[in-house]
Amino acid sequence: MDASSFHPPERTLMGPGPSDVHPRIREAMARPTIGHLDPVFVGMMEEVKDLLRYAFRTENQLTFPVSAPGSAGMEMCFVNLVEPGDKVIVCKNGVFGTRMQENVERIGATPIPVEDDWGAPVDTAKAARALEEHPEAKILAFVHAETSTGAASDAAELCRLAREHKCLTIVDTVTSLGGIPVEVDEWGADAVYSGTQKCLSCVPGLSPVSFGPRAVETVKNRDAPVQSWFLDLNLVLGYWSGEGGKQRTYHHTAPINPLYGLHEALVILHEEGLEAAWARHRQMHEALKAGIEAMGLGFFVTPEARLPQLNAVTIPAGVDEAAVRARLLEQYNLEIGAGLGPMAGKIWRIGLMGHSANPTNVLNCLGALEAVLADMGAEITTGRAVSAAMAQLGQ
Ligand SMILES: *Cc1c(COP(=O)(O)O)cnc(C)c1O
């Protein structure tokens, strides 16, 4: 075997995640690995939990990063709160709602799907009807920011409806956290999970979660033990809580250096301020939109439901969309995303997440996309996109 060190190219990541990792986070992750029960490391973990409470806007004690990607955060919420035989209303308007349903089925519980078109937000009236028709439902689960389509749903209203019907909520905030307002306490959300590689601009592989008092009660009062050993909150807590001077116990070895990275990502978010980060995502979206529209391209999602951090752009007729992405990657070191499932071949997904949401990226992306499309003979308006974006940015 002939093996040598791997040196990835420097890319600009403007897909559905991972986003560009901030250089400060890369540097933080290169620091010395220490023991995961080392008091210095434990001190950092406490700060990570405080910073996550800041990001989620919650006082929930039980707020910490799961040592695995966003999908594990999803699974942690479902396996701890749902028991065999339970009924769970699952709102489905894209890939991730469908995965929620699979989680419910694998637990041996019954999903009650509430379906909306891909690209549309969850219809709160339909969710309300499902809650009325199924008073026995224990949980309402939905995705706040559907990364597969770029649609945002009304989390405040969905959580309000669920509370009105004495239903718990599981909310996917993987793509929303740090990009648009996530208000865990104001919403009264019971269990939320997120990811690190979207608007937090950290490396993938960790999943911040937060559980409110009703969710904790539910987990404590379970009949059956949680079927997953690794994701059983009762066990994980022995390691992550250690509150009131309780001794932390070994559960698994925490991913030490990635946690340095998450700590740095959250410090960066705190320095900028949540509101400022939300405003920046919005501004960069407005600039990208000005350029996309100046080129004569459109958006898949209606303006009210559009996520600033995930732009679903319609593909001009007759264009080989995969060839466009390949050329962007080869010639411009720029990654944008393809459509998933039924959206394949219909949209590109241009991410403006976290550190990736900056003016340079917006202008580079528009310039590169225009150059490639024009060269491929696509019917677009040329020479206007970059200046339209610059005007929007006030440059
Ligand atoms: C990315 C994503 C996930 C899954 O996160 P992974 O880190 O890829 O496991 C779940 N939900 C949504 C909405 C996502 O965008």
mmCIF file of C-alpha atoms and ligand atoms in Angstrom:
data_model
loop_
_atom_site.group_PDB
_atom_site.id
_atom_site.type_symbol
_atom_site.label_atom_id
_atom_site.label_comp_id
_atom_site.label_asym_id
_atom_site.label_seq_id
_atom_site.Cartn_x
_atom_site.Cartn_y
_atom_site.Cartn_z
ATOM 1 C CA MET A 1 0.000 0.000 0.000
ATOM 2 C CA ASP A 2 1.194 3.463 -0.878
ATOM 3 C CA ALA A 3 -0.362 5.933 1.567
ATOM 4 C CA SER A 4 0.564 9.446 2.556
ATOM 5 C CA SER A 5 -0.995 12.354 4.445
ATOM 6 C CA PHE A 6 -4.330 13.540 3.154
ATOM 7 C CA HIS A 7 -4.537 17.218 2.210
ATOM 8 C CA PRO A 8 -8.017 18.275 1.199
ATOM 9 C CA PRO A 9 -8.383 21.279 -1.108
ATOM 10 C CA GLU A 10 -9.619 24.593 0.283
ATOM 11 C CA ARG A 11 -13.248 24.769 -0.830
ATOM 12 C CA THR A 12 -15.973 27.307 -0.297
ATOM 13 C CA LEU A 13 -18.912 25.409 1.152
ATOM 14 C CA MET A 14 -22.265 26.816 0.048
ATOM 15 C CA GLY A 15 -24.347 23.673 0.095
ATOM 16 C CA PRO A 16 -26.808 22.314 2.679
ATOM 17 C CA GLY A 17 -23.975 21.680 5.172
ATOM 18 C CA PRO A 18 -21.249 21.369 6.186
ATOM 19 C CA SER A 19 -20.657 25.110 5.947
ATOM 20 C CA ASP A 20 -17.255 26.811 5.922
ATOM 21 C CA VAL A 21 -15.542 26.096 9.225
ATOM 22 C CA HIS A 22 -14.248 29.291 10.765
ATOM 23 C CA PRO A 23 -10.401 29.339 10.955
ATOM 24 C CA ARG A 24 -10.643 29.982 14.691
ATOM 25 C CA ILE A 25 -12.547 26.706 15.063
ATOM 26 C CA ARG A 26 -9.968 24.768 13.046
ATOM 27 C CA GLU A 27 -7.246 26.233 15.210
ATOM 28 C CA ALA A 28 -9.149 25.406 18.417
ATOM 29 C CA MET A 29 -9.489 21.790 17.318
ATOM 30 C CA ALA A 30 -5.743 21.464 16.801
ATOM 31 C CA ARG A 31 -5.054 22.128 20.508
ATOM 32 C CA PRO A 32 -3.779 19.329 22.768
ATOM 33 C CA THR A 33 -6.132 16.491 23.585
ATOM 34 C CA ILE A 34 -6.630 16.134 27.341
ATOM 35 C CA GLY A 35 -8.609 13.596 29.353
ATOM 36 C CA HIS A 36 -12.373 13.841 29.167
ATOM 37 C CA LEU A 37 -12.625 13.750 32.968
ATOM 38 C CA ASP A 38 -9.819 16.302 33.400
ATOM 39 C CA PRO A 39 -11.186 19.154 35.555
ATOM 40 C CA VAL A 40 -10.051 21.683 32.951
ATOM 41 C CA PHE A 41 -12.037 19.871 30.253
ATOM 42 C CA VAL A 42 -15.056 19.562 32.544
ATOM 43 C CA GLY A 43 -14.929 23.343 33.064
ATOM 44 C CA MET A 44 -15.041 23.847 29.311
ATOM 45 C CA MET A 45 -18.009 21.485 29.042
ATOM 46 C CA GLU A 46 -19.917 23.611 31.546
ATOM 47 C CA GLU A 47 -19.257 26.641 29.349
ATOM 48 C CA VAL A 48 -20.449 24.737 26.267
ATOM 49 C CA LYS A 49 -23.729 24.024 28.056
ATOM 50 C CA ASP A 50 -24.136 27.694 29.084
ATOM 51 C CA LEU A 51 -23.373 28.842 25.550
ATOM 52 C CA LEU A 52 -25.851 26.350 24.090
ATOM 53 C CA ARG A 53 -28.532 27.706 26.424
ATOM 54 C CA TYR A 54 -27.692 31.137 25.030
ATOM 55 C CA ALA A 55 -27.984 29.887 21.432
ATOM 56 C CA PHE A 56 -31.245 27.997 22.052
ATOM 57 C CA ARG A 57 -32.647 30.837 24.211
ATOM 58 C CA THR A 58 -33.497 28.503 27.027
ATOM 59 C CA GLU A 59 -32.992 28.012 30.733
ATOM 60 C CA ASN A 60 -33.302 24.234 30.297
ATOM 61 C CA GLN A 61 -30.786 22.550 32.602
ATOM 62 C CA LEU A 62 -30.716 19.533 30.308
ATOM 63 C CA THR A 63 -28.927 21.176 27.383
ATOM 64 C CA PHE A 64 -25.787 19.545 26.007
ATOM 65 C CA PRO A 65 -24.177 18.231 22.801
ATOM 66 C CA VAL A 66 -24.764 14.587 21.874
ATOM 67 C CA SER A 67 -21.505 12.956 20.737
ATOM 68 C CA ALA A 68 -22.789 12.168 17.255
ATOM 69 C CA PRO A 69 -24.295 14.039 14.288
ATOM 70 C CA GLY A 70 -27.715 15.709 14.036
ATOM 71 C CA SER A 71 -29.392 12.410 13.114
ATOM 72 C CA ALA A 72 -28.362 11.056 16.533
ATOM 73 C CA GLY A 73 -29.858 14.120 18.222
ATOM 74 C CA MET A 74 -33.075 13.335 16.365
ATOM 75 C CA GLU A 75 -32.932 9.726 17.480
ATOM 76 C CA MET A 76 -32.144 10.712 21.076
ATOM 77 C CA CYS A 77 -35.315 12.801 21.236
ATOM 78 C CA PHE A 78 -37.456 10.044 19.766
ATOM 79 C CA VAL A 79 -36.095 7.016 21.639
ATOM 80 C CA ASN A 80 -36.300 8.753 25.006
ATOM 81 C CA LEU A 81 -39.728 10.348 24.661
ATOM 82 C CA VAL A 82 -41.586 7.771 22.569
ATOM 83 C CA GLU A 83 -42.483 4.330 23.854
ATOM 84 C CA PRO A 84 -43.923 1.370 21.942
ATOM 85 C CA GLY A 85 -47.642 1.916 21.362
ATOM 86 C CA ASP A 86 -47.502 5.725 21.629
ATOM 87 C CA LYS A 87 -49.051 7.902 18.935
ATOM 88 C CA VAL A 88 -46.940 10.658 17.442
ATOM 89 C CA ILE A 89 -48.141 13.320 15.020
ATOM 90 C CA VAL A 90 -45.358 13.834 12.485
ATOM 91 C CA CYS A 91 -45.430 16.823 10.155
ATOM 92 C CA LYS A 92 -43.858 15.912 6.827
ATOM 93 C CA ASN A 93 -42.866 18.501 4.224
ATOM 94 C CA GLY A 94 -39.465 17.166 3.190
ATOM 95 C CA VAL A 95 -36.741 14.604 3.840
ATOM 96 C CA PHE A 96 -36.322 15.165 7.553
ATOM 97 C CA GLY A 97 -39.997 14.870 8.516
ATOM 98 C CA THR A 98 -39.956 11.518 6.728
ATOM 99 C CA ARG A 99 -37.002 10.429 8.856
ATOM 100 C CA MET A 100 -38.896 11.424 11.990
ATOM 101 C CA GLN A 101 -41.674 9.077 10.930
ATOM 102 C CA GLU A 102 -39.153 6.245 10.471
ATOM 103 C CA ASN A 103 -37.871 6.849 13.988
ATOM 104 C CA VAL A 104 -41.410 6.545 15.366
ATOM 105 C CA GLU A 105 -42.056 3.324 13.403
ATOM 106 C CA ARG A 106 -38.835 1.677 14.518
ATOM 107 C CA ILE A 107 -39.732 2.296 18.157
ATOM 108 C CA GLY A 108 -42.966 0.376 17.612
ATOM 109 C CA ALA A 109 -45.078 3.492 18.035
ATOM 110 C CA THR A 110 -47.738 4.755 15.627
ATOM 111 C CA PRO A 111 -47.021 7.810 13.485
ATOM 112 C CA ILE A 112 -49.887 10.079 12.452
ATOM 113 C CA PRO A 113 -48.499 11.833 9.388
ATOM 114 C CA VAL A 114 -49.534 15.376 8.490
ATOM 115 C CA GLU A 115 -48.383 15.874 4.919
ATOM 116 C CA ASP A 116 -47.596 19.066 3.088
ATOM 117 C CA ASP A 117 -46.052 19.665 -0.296
ATOM 118 C CA TRP A 118 -42.289 19.771 -0.485
ATOM 119 C CA GLY A 119 -41.301 23.435 -0.503
ATOM 120 C CA ALA A 120 -44.320 24.506 1.542
ATOM 121 C CA PRO A 121 -44.171 25.159 5.298
ATOM 122 C CA VAL A 122 -46.113 22.876 7.649
ATOM 123 C CA ASP A 123 -49.765 23.910 7.438
ATOM 124 C CA THR A 124 -50.642 24.828 11.036
ATOM 125 C CA ALA A 125 -54.369 24.327 10.340
ATOM 126 C CA LYS A 126 -53.700 20.718 9.302
ATOM 127 C CA ALA A 127 -51.603 20.157 12.406
ATOM 128 C CA ALA A 128 -54.412 21.624 14.542
ATOM 129 C CA ARG A 129 -56.905 19.250 12.906
ATOM 130 C CA ALA A 130 -54.666 16.239 13.573
ATOM 131 C CA LEU A 131 -54.354 17.286 17.226
ATOM 132 C CA GLU A 132 -58.130 17.541 17.508
ATOM 133 C CA GLU A 133 -58.747 14.224 15.771
ATOM 134 C CA HIS A 134 -56.130 12.417 17.854
ATOM 135 C CA PRO A 135 -56.468 13.560 21.463
ATOM 136 C CA GLU A 136 -54.510 10.449 22.465
ATOM 137 C CA ALA A 137 -51.406 11.648 20.600
ATOM 138 C CA LYS A 138 -48.466 12.107 22.963
ATOM 139 C CA ILE A 139 -46.123 14.142 20.786
ATOM 140 C CA LEU A 140 -46.157 16.545 17.858
ATOM 141 C CA ALA A 141 -42.912 16.437 15.861
ATOM 142 C CA PHE A 142 -41.861 18.840 13.127
ATOM 143 C CA VAL A 143 -38.862 20.323 11.346
ATOM 144 C CA HIS A 144 -38.395 24.049 11.892
ATOM 145 C CA ALA A 145 -36.098 24.581 8.886
ATOM 146 C CA GLU A 146 -36.494 21.909 6.174
ATOM 147 C CA THR A 147 -33.050 21.753 4.606
ATOM 148 C CA SER A 148 -34.250 19.579 1.741
ATOM 149 C CA THR A 149 -36.488 22.354 0.390
ATOM 150 C CA GLY A 150 -35.512 25.629 2.096
ATOM 151 C CA ALA A 151 -38.893 26.134 3.806
ATOM 152 C CA ALA A 152 -39.336 27.501 7.339
ATOM 153 C CA SER A 153 -42.332 26.466 9.437
ATOM 154 C CA ASP A 154 -44.082 28.422 12.181
ATOM 155 C CA ALA A 155 -42.517 26.780 15.229
ATOM 156 C CA ALA A 156 -44.101 29.182 17.733
ATOM 157 C CA GLU A 157 -47.614 28.379 16.519
ATOM 158 C CA LEU A 158 -47.019 24.624 16.215
ATOM 159 C CA CYS A 159 -45.659 24.486 19.781
ATOM 160 C CA ARG A 160 -48.587 26.590 21.023
ATOM 161 C CA LEU A 161 -51.098 24.252 19.377
ATOM 162 C CA ALA A 162 -49.383 21.198 20.842
ATOM 163 C CA ARG A 163 -49.407 22.669 24.352
ATOM 164 C CA GLU A 164 -53.086 23.526 23.977
ATOM 165 C CA HIS A 165 -53.709 19.817 23.326
ATOM 166 C CA LYS A 166 -51.379 18.650 26.114
ATOM 167 C CA CYS A 167 -49.017 17.221 23.558
ATOM 168 C CA LEU A 168 -45.231 17.318 23.859
ATOM 169 C CA THR A 169 -43.130 18.679 20.982
ATOM 170 C CA ILE A 170 -39.992 17.425 19.288
ATOM 171 C CA VAL A 171 -38.515 20.151 17.093
ATOM 172 C CA ASP A 172 -35.714 19.756 14.540
ATOM 173 C CA THR A 173 -33.618 22.944 14.666
ATOM 174 C CA VAL A 174 -30.576 21.530 12.857
ATOM 175 C CA THR A 175 -30.525 24.153 10.122
ATOM 176 C CA SER A 176 -32.232 26.948 12.043
ATOM 177 C CA LEU A 177 -29.980 27.284 15.112
ATOM 178 C CA GLY A 178 -27.805 30.381 14.703
ATOM 179 C CA GLY A 179 -29.373 31.324 11.355
ATOM 180 C CA ILE A 180 -32.940 32.340 12.225
ATOM 181 C CA PRO A 181 -34.618 32.825 15.618
ATOM 182 C CA VAL A 182 -34.884 29.638 17.678
ATOM 183 C CA GLU A 183 -36.773 30.497 20.871
ATOM 184 C CA VAL A 184 -36.994 27.285 22.867
ATOM 185 C CA ASP A 185 -38.457 28.831 26.046
ATOM 186 C CA GLU A 186 -40.700 31.367 24.340
ATOM 187 C CA TRP A 187 -42.131 28.607 22.128
ATOM 188 C CA GLY A 188 -42.405 26.212 25.055
ATOM 189 C CA ALA A 189 -40.736 23.496 22.949
ATOM 190 C CA ASP A 190 -40.125 20.317 24.937
ATOM 191 C CA ALA A 191 -37.298 18.605 23.073
ATOM 192 C CA VAL A 192 -35.119 20.195 20.408
ATOM 193 C CA TYR A 193 -32.047 18.955 18.598
ATOM 194 C CA SER A 194 -29.609 20.641 16.267
ATOM 195 C CA GLY A 195 -26.328 20.136 14.431
ATOM 196 C CA THR A 196 -22.961 21.820 14.468
ATOM 197 C CA GLN A 197 -22.127 21.935 10.745
ATOM 198 C CA LYS A 198 -24.904 24.209 9.537
ATOM 199 C CA CYS A 199 -25.293 27.758 10.932
ATOM 200 C CA LEU A 200 -22.799 27.168 13.759
ATOM 201 C CA SER A 201 -20.047 26.602 11.166
ATOM 202 C CA CYS A 202 -18.366 23.925 13.224
ATOM 203 C CA VAL A 203 -17.274 20.504 12.014
ATOM 204 C CA PRO A 204 -20.003 17.854 11.696
ATOM 205 C CA GLY A 205 -20.397 15.142 14.295
ATOM 206 C CA LEU A 206 -22.074 16.771 17.301
ATOM 207 C CA SER A 207 -25.734 17.396 18.015
ATOM 208 C CA PRO A 208 -26.750 20.018 20.571
ATOM 209 C CA VAL A 209 -30.002 19.035 22.308
ATOM 210 C CA SER A 210 -32.205 20.632 24.936
ATOM 211 C CA PHE A 211 -34.974 19.036 27.000
ATOM 212 C CA GLY A 212 -37.536 21.001 28.979
ATOM 213 C CA PRO A 213 -39.104 19.980 32.320
ATOM 214 C CA ARG A 214 -42.103 18.159 30.750
ATOM 215 C CA ALA A 215 -39.767 16.104 28.578
ATOM 216 C CA VAL A 216 -37.556 15.215 31.555
ATOM 217 C CA GLU A 217 -40.637 14.118 33.516
ATOM 218 C CA THR A 218 -41.724 11.942 30.602
ATOM 219 C CA VAL A 219 -38.342 10.250 30.351
ATOM 220 C CA LYS A 220 -38.262 9.607 34.102
ATOM 221 C CA ASN A 221 -41.748 8.064 34.027
ATOM 222 C CA ARG A 222 -41.128 5.636 31.190
ATOM 223 C CA ASP A 223 -42.435 2.090 31.536
ATOM 224 C CA ALA A 224 -39.867 0.416 29.337
ATOM 225 C CA PRO A 225 -36.132 1.145 29.364
ATOM 226 C CA VAL A 226 -34.871 3.184 26.394
ATOM 227 C CA GLN A 227 -34.026 0.643 23.703
ATOM 228 C CA SER A 228 -30.807 2.435 22.765
ATOM 229 C CA TRP A 229 -27.983 2.111 25.253
ATOM 230 C CA PHE A 230 -25.863 4.889 23.763
ATOM 231 C CA LEU A 231 -28.697 7.417 23.531
ATOM 232 C CA ASP A 232 -30.401 6.654 26.856
ATOM 233 C CA LEU A 233 -30.641 10.061 28.530
ATOM 234 C CA ASN A 234 -30.602 8.524 31.997
ATOM 235 C CA LEU A 235 -27.159 7.054 31.320
ATOM 236 C CA VAL A 236 -25.714 9.950 29.308
ATOM 237 C CA LEU A 237 -26.639 12.323 32.108
ATOM 238 C CA GLY A 238 -24.297 10.645 34.539
ATOM 239 C CA TYR A 239 -21.541 12.007 32.366
ATOM 240 C CA TRP A 240 -22.932 15.333 31.184
ATOM 241 C CA SER A 241 -24.638 16.635 34.284
ATOM 242 C CA GLY A 242 -22.478 16.125 37.352
ATOM 243 C CA GLU A 243 -24.343 19.059 38.873
ATOM 244 C CA GLY A 244 -24.143 19.975 42.543
ATOM 245 C CA GLY A 245 -20.652 18.518 42.841
ATOM 246 C CA LYS A 246 -21.827 15.055 41.746
ATOM 247 C CA GLN A 247 -19.015 12.955 40.389
ATOM 248 C CA ARG A 248 -19.103 12.560 36.601
ATOM 249 C CA THR A 249 -19.073 8.954 35.539
ATOM 250 C CA TYR A 250 -17.699 7.415 32.412
ATOM 251 C CA HIS A 251 -20.329 6.692 29.769
ATOM 252 C CA HIS A 252 -18.387 7.076 26.535
ATOM 253 C CA THR A 253 -15.249 9.009 25.685
ATOM 254 C CA ALA A 254 -16.372 12.481 24.693
ATOM 255 C CA PRO A 255 -15.079 13.688 21.302
ATOM 256 C CA ILE A 256 -12.676 16.062 23.000
ATOM 257 C CA ASN A 257 -11.236 18.095 20.128
ATOM 258 C CA PRO A 258 -14.543 18.503 18.264
ATOM 259 C CA LEU A 259 -15.937 19.850 21.547
ATOM 260 C CA TYR A 260 -13.128 22.449 21.597
ATOM 261 C CA GLY A 261 -14.401 23.341 18.142
ATOM 262 C CA LEU A 262 -18.002 23.649 19.278
ATOM 263 C CA HIS A 263 -16.921 25.771 22.232
ATOM 264 C CA GLU A 264 -15.086 28.141 19.880
ATOM 265 C CA ALA A 265 -18.054 28.211 17.451
ATOM 266 C CA LEU A 266 -20.365 29.221 20.285
ATOM 267 C CA VAL A 267 -17.915 31.840 21.581
ATOM 268 C CA ILE A 268 -17.848 33.319 18.059
ATOM 269 C CA LEU A 269 -21.664 33.333 17.965
ATOM 270 C CA HIS A 270 -21.808 34.957 21.392
ATOM 271 C CA GLU A 271 -19.283 37.628 20.369
ATOM 272 C CA GLU A 272 -21.292 38.491 17.274
ATOM 273 C CA GLY A 273 -24.591 38.238 19.138
ATOM 274 C CA LEU A 274 -27.497 36.031 18.106
ATOM 275 C CA GLU A 275 -29.591 38.881 16.730
ATOM 276 C CA ALA A 276 -26.664 40.161 14.676
ATOM 277 C CA ALA A 277 -26.065 36.650 13.297
ATOM 278 C CA TRP A 278 -29.732 36.355 12.284
ATOM 279 C CA ALA A 279 -29.562 39.789 10.620
ATOM 280 C CA ARG A 280 -26.404 38.837 8.732
ATOM 281 C CA HIS A 281 -28.015 35.666 7.364
ATOM 282 C CA ARG A 282 -30.989 37.752 6.240
ATOM 283 C CA GLN A 283 -28.773 40.409 4.573
ATOM 284 C CA MET A 284 -26.677 37.842 2.711
ATOM 285 C CA HIS A 285 -29.845 36.122 1.520
ATOM 286 C CA GLU A 286 -31.207 39.454 0.237
ATOM 287 C CA ALA A 287 -27.976 40.066 -1.667
ATOM 288 C CA LEU A 288 -27.911 36.557 -3.153
ATOM 289 C CA LYS A 289 -31.576 36.882 -4.084
ATOM 290 C CA ALA A 290 -30.960 40.192 -5.864
ATOM 291 C CA GLY A 291 -28.255 38.513 -7.947
ATOM 292 C CA ILE A 292 -30.193 35.310 -8.633
ATOM 293 C CA GLU A 293 -33.218 37.300 -9.804
ATOM 294 C CA ALA A 294 -31.058 39.645 -11.901
ATOM 295 C CA MET A 295 -29.822 36.526 -13.710
ATOM 296 C CA GLY A 296 -33.431 35.632 -14.449
ATOM 297 C CA LEU A 297 -33.499 32.634 -12.082
ATOM 298 C CA GLY A 298 -36.155 32.072 -9.442
ATOM 299 C CA PHE A 299 -36.765 30.620 -6.011
ATOM 300 C CA PHE A 300 -38.688 27.452 -5.289
ATOM 301 C CA VAL A 301 -40.171 28.525 -1.944
ATOM 302 C CA THR A 302 -42.673 31.389 -1.518
ATOM 303 C CA PRO A 303 -41.104 34.555 -0.027
ATOM 304 C CA GLU A 304 -42.840 34.236 3.390
ATOM 305 C CA ALA A 305 -41.514 30.726 4.000
ATOM 306 C CA ARG A 306 -38.025 31.177 2.567
ATOM 307 C CA LEU A 307 -35.085 30.288 4.772
ATOM 308 C CA PRO A 308 -32.279 32.833 4.342
ATOM 309 C CA GLN A 309 -29.648 30.179 5.036
ATOM 310 C CA LEU A 310 -30.903 27.622 2.481
ATOM 311 C CA ASN A 311 -31.777 29.006 -0.933
ATOM 312 C CA ALA A 312 -33.620 26.621 -3.232
ATOM 313 C CA VAL A 313 -32.931 28.074 -6.682
ATOM 314 C CA THR A 314 -34.799 26.771 -9.712
ATOM 315 C CA ILE A 315 -32.683 25.351 -12.526
ATOM 316 C CA PRO A 316 -33.040 26.954 -15.961
ATOM 317 C CA ALA A 317 -34.561 24.690 -18.633
ATOM 318 C CA GLY A 318 -32.233 22.425 -20.572
ATOM 319 C CA VAL A 319 -29.310 22.787 -18.163
ATOM 320 C CA ASP A 320 -27.405 19.734 -16.933
ATOM 321 C CA GLU A 321 -27.506 20.703 -13.265
ATOM 322 C CA ALA A 322 -24.936 18.121 -12.145
ATOM 323 C CA ALA A 323 -22.474 19.391 -14.756
ATOM 324 C CA VAL A 324 -22.909 22.917 -13.399
ATOM 325 C CA ARG A 325 -22.119 21.776 -9.867
ATOM 326 C CA ALA A 326 -19.142 19.776 -11.066
ATOM 327 C CA ARG A 327 -17.702 22.790 -12.880
ATOM 328 C CA LEU A 328 -18.264 25.071 -9.897
ATOM 329 C CA LEU A 329 -16.321 22.611 -7.775
ATOM 330 C CA GLU A 330 -13.491 22.050 -10.268
ATOM 331 C CA GLN A 331 -13.013 25.568 -11.563
ATOM 332 C CA TYR A 332 -14.050 27.661 -8.585
ATOM 333 C CA ASN A 333 -13.592 25.343 -5.580
ATOM 334 C CA LEU A 334 -17.202 26.136 -4.815
ATOM 335 C CA GLU A 335 -19.691 23.588 -3.507
ATOM 336 C CA ILE A 336 -23.429 24.096 -3.870
ATOM 337 C CA GLY A 337 -26.041 21.431 -3.173
ATOM 338 C CA ALA A 338 -28.252 19.338 -5.412
ATOM 339 C CA GLY A 339 -31.967 18.732 -4.879
ATOM 340 C CA LEU A 340 -32.863 15.745 -2.692
ATOM 341 C CA GLY A 341 -35.468 13.076 -3.498
ATOM 342 C CA PRO A 342 -38.322 14.530 -5.567
ATOM 343 C CA MET A 343 -36.414 17.840 -5.813
ATOM 344 C CA ALA A 344 -33.453 16.222 -7.605
ATOM 345 C CA GLY A 345 -32.875 17.950 -10.950
ATOM 346 C CA LYS A 346 -35.350 20.714 -10.058
ATOM 347 C CA ILE A 347 -33.414 22.910 -7.644
ATOM 348 C CA TRP A 348 -29.956 23.801 -6.484
ATOM 349 C CA ARG A 349 -29.556 24.353 -2.784
ATOM 350 C CA ILE A 350 -27.307 27.316 -2.095
ATOM 351 C CA GLY A 351 -26.398 27.500 1.568
ATOM 352 C CA LEU A 352 -25.568 30.719 3.352
ATOM 353 C CA MET A 353 -24.881 29.176 6.708
ATOM 354 C CA GLY A 354 -22.794 30.549 9.545
ATOM 355 C CA HIS A 355 -19.339 31.662 8.470
ATOM 356 C CA SER A 356 -20.299 30.933 4.844
ATOM 357 C CA ALA A 357 -22.865 33.756 4.967
ATOM 358 C CA ASN A 358 -20.551 36.590 3.991
ATOM 359 C CA PRO A 359 -20.421 39.136 1.121
ATOM 360 C CA THR A 360 -17.369 37.569 -0.552
ATOM 361 C CA ASN A 361 -19.112 34.216 -0.830
ATOM 362 C CA VAL A 362 -22.297 35.773 -2.180
ATOM 363 C CA LEU A 363 -20.443 37.688 -4.906
ATOM 364 C CA ASN A 364 -18.146 34.771 -5.774
ATOM 365 C CA CYS A 365 -21.047 32.374 -6.024
ATOM 366 C CA LEU A 366 -23.060 34.660 -8.278
ATOM 367 C CA GLY A 367 -20.071 35.400 -10.511
ATOM 368 C CA ALA A 368 -19.089 31.731 -10.798
ATOM 369 C CA LEU A 369 -22.632 30.502 -11.375
ATOM 370 C CA GLU A 370 -23.208 33.112 -14.058
ATOM 371 C CA ALA A 371 -19.918 32.311 -15.802
ATOM 372 C CA VAL A 372 -20.620 28.570 -15.867
ATOM 373 C CA LEU A 373 -24.251 28.943 -16.969
ATOM 374 C CA ALA A 374 -23.359 31.445 -19.696
ATOM 375 C CA ASP A 375 -20.584 29.181 -20.962
ATOM 376 C CA MET A 376 -23.023 26.262 -21.113
ATOM 377 C CA GLY A 377 -25.398 28.347 -23.186
ATOM 378 C CA ALA A 378 -28.126 28.620 -20.571
ATOM 379 C CA GLU A 379 -30.777 31.257 -21.114
ATOM 380 C CA ILE A 380 -29.866 33.735 -18.404
ATOM 381 C CA THR A 381 -29.301 37.471 -18.225
ATOM 382 C CA THR A 382 -25.585 38.139 -17.923
ATOM 383 C CA GLY A 383 -23.637 41.066 -16.511
ATOM 384 C CA ARG A 384 -26.149 42.112 -13.880
ATOM 385 C CA ALA A 385 -26.089 39.624 -11.004
ATOM 386 C CA VAL A 386 -22.949 40.739 -9.193
ATOM 387 C CA SER A 387 -23.772 44.426 -9.412
ATOM 388 C CA ALA A 388 -27.347 43.775 -8.226
ATOM 389 C CA ALA A 389 -25.958 41.930 -5.199
ATOM 390 C CA MET A 390 -23.409 44.674 -4.552
ATOM 391 C CA ALA A 391 -26.132 47.301 -4.664
ATOM 392 C CA GLN A 392 -28.111 45.249 -2.145
ATOM 393 C CA LEU A 393 -25.019 45.039 0.068
ATOM 394 C CA GLY A 394 -24.553 48.803 -0.217
ATOM 395 C CA GLN A 395 -21.229 48.424 -2.018
HETATM 396 C C1 LIG B 1 -28.527 18.073 8.320
HETATM 397 C C2 LIG B 1 -29.851 17.844 8.941
HETATM 398 C C3 LIG B 1 -30.104 16.749 9.791
HETATM 399 C C4 LIG B 1 -29.126 15.639 10.024
HETATM 400 O O1 LIG B 1 -27.933 16.071 10.560
HETATM 401 P P1 LIG B 1 -26.628 15.151 10.353
HETATM 402 O O2 LIG B 1 -25.592 15.904 11.132
HETATM 403 O O3 LIG B 1 -26.389 15.101 8.894
HETATM 404 O O4 LIG B 1 -26.921 13.823 10.932
HETATM 405 C C5 LIG B 1 -31.352 16.651 10.378
HETATM 406 N N1 LIG B 1 -32.305 17.574 10.144
HETATM 407 C C6 LIG B 1 -32.104 18.620 9.326
HETATM 408 C C7 LIG B 1 -33.197 19.604 9.099
HETATM 409 C C8 LIG B 1 -30.869 18.777 8.705
HETATM 410 O O5 LIG B 1 -30.663 19.817 7.884
#
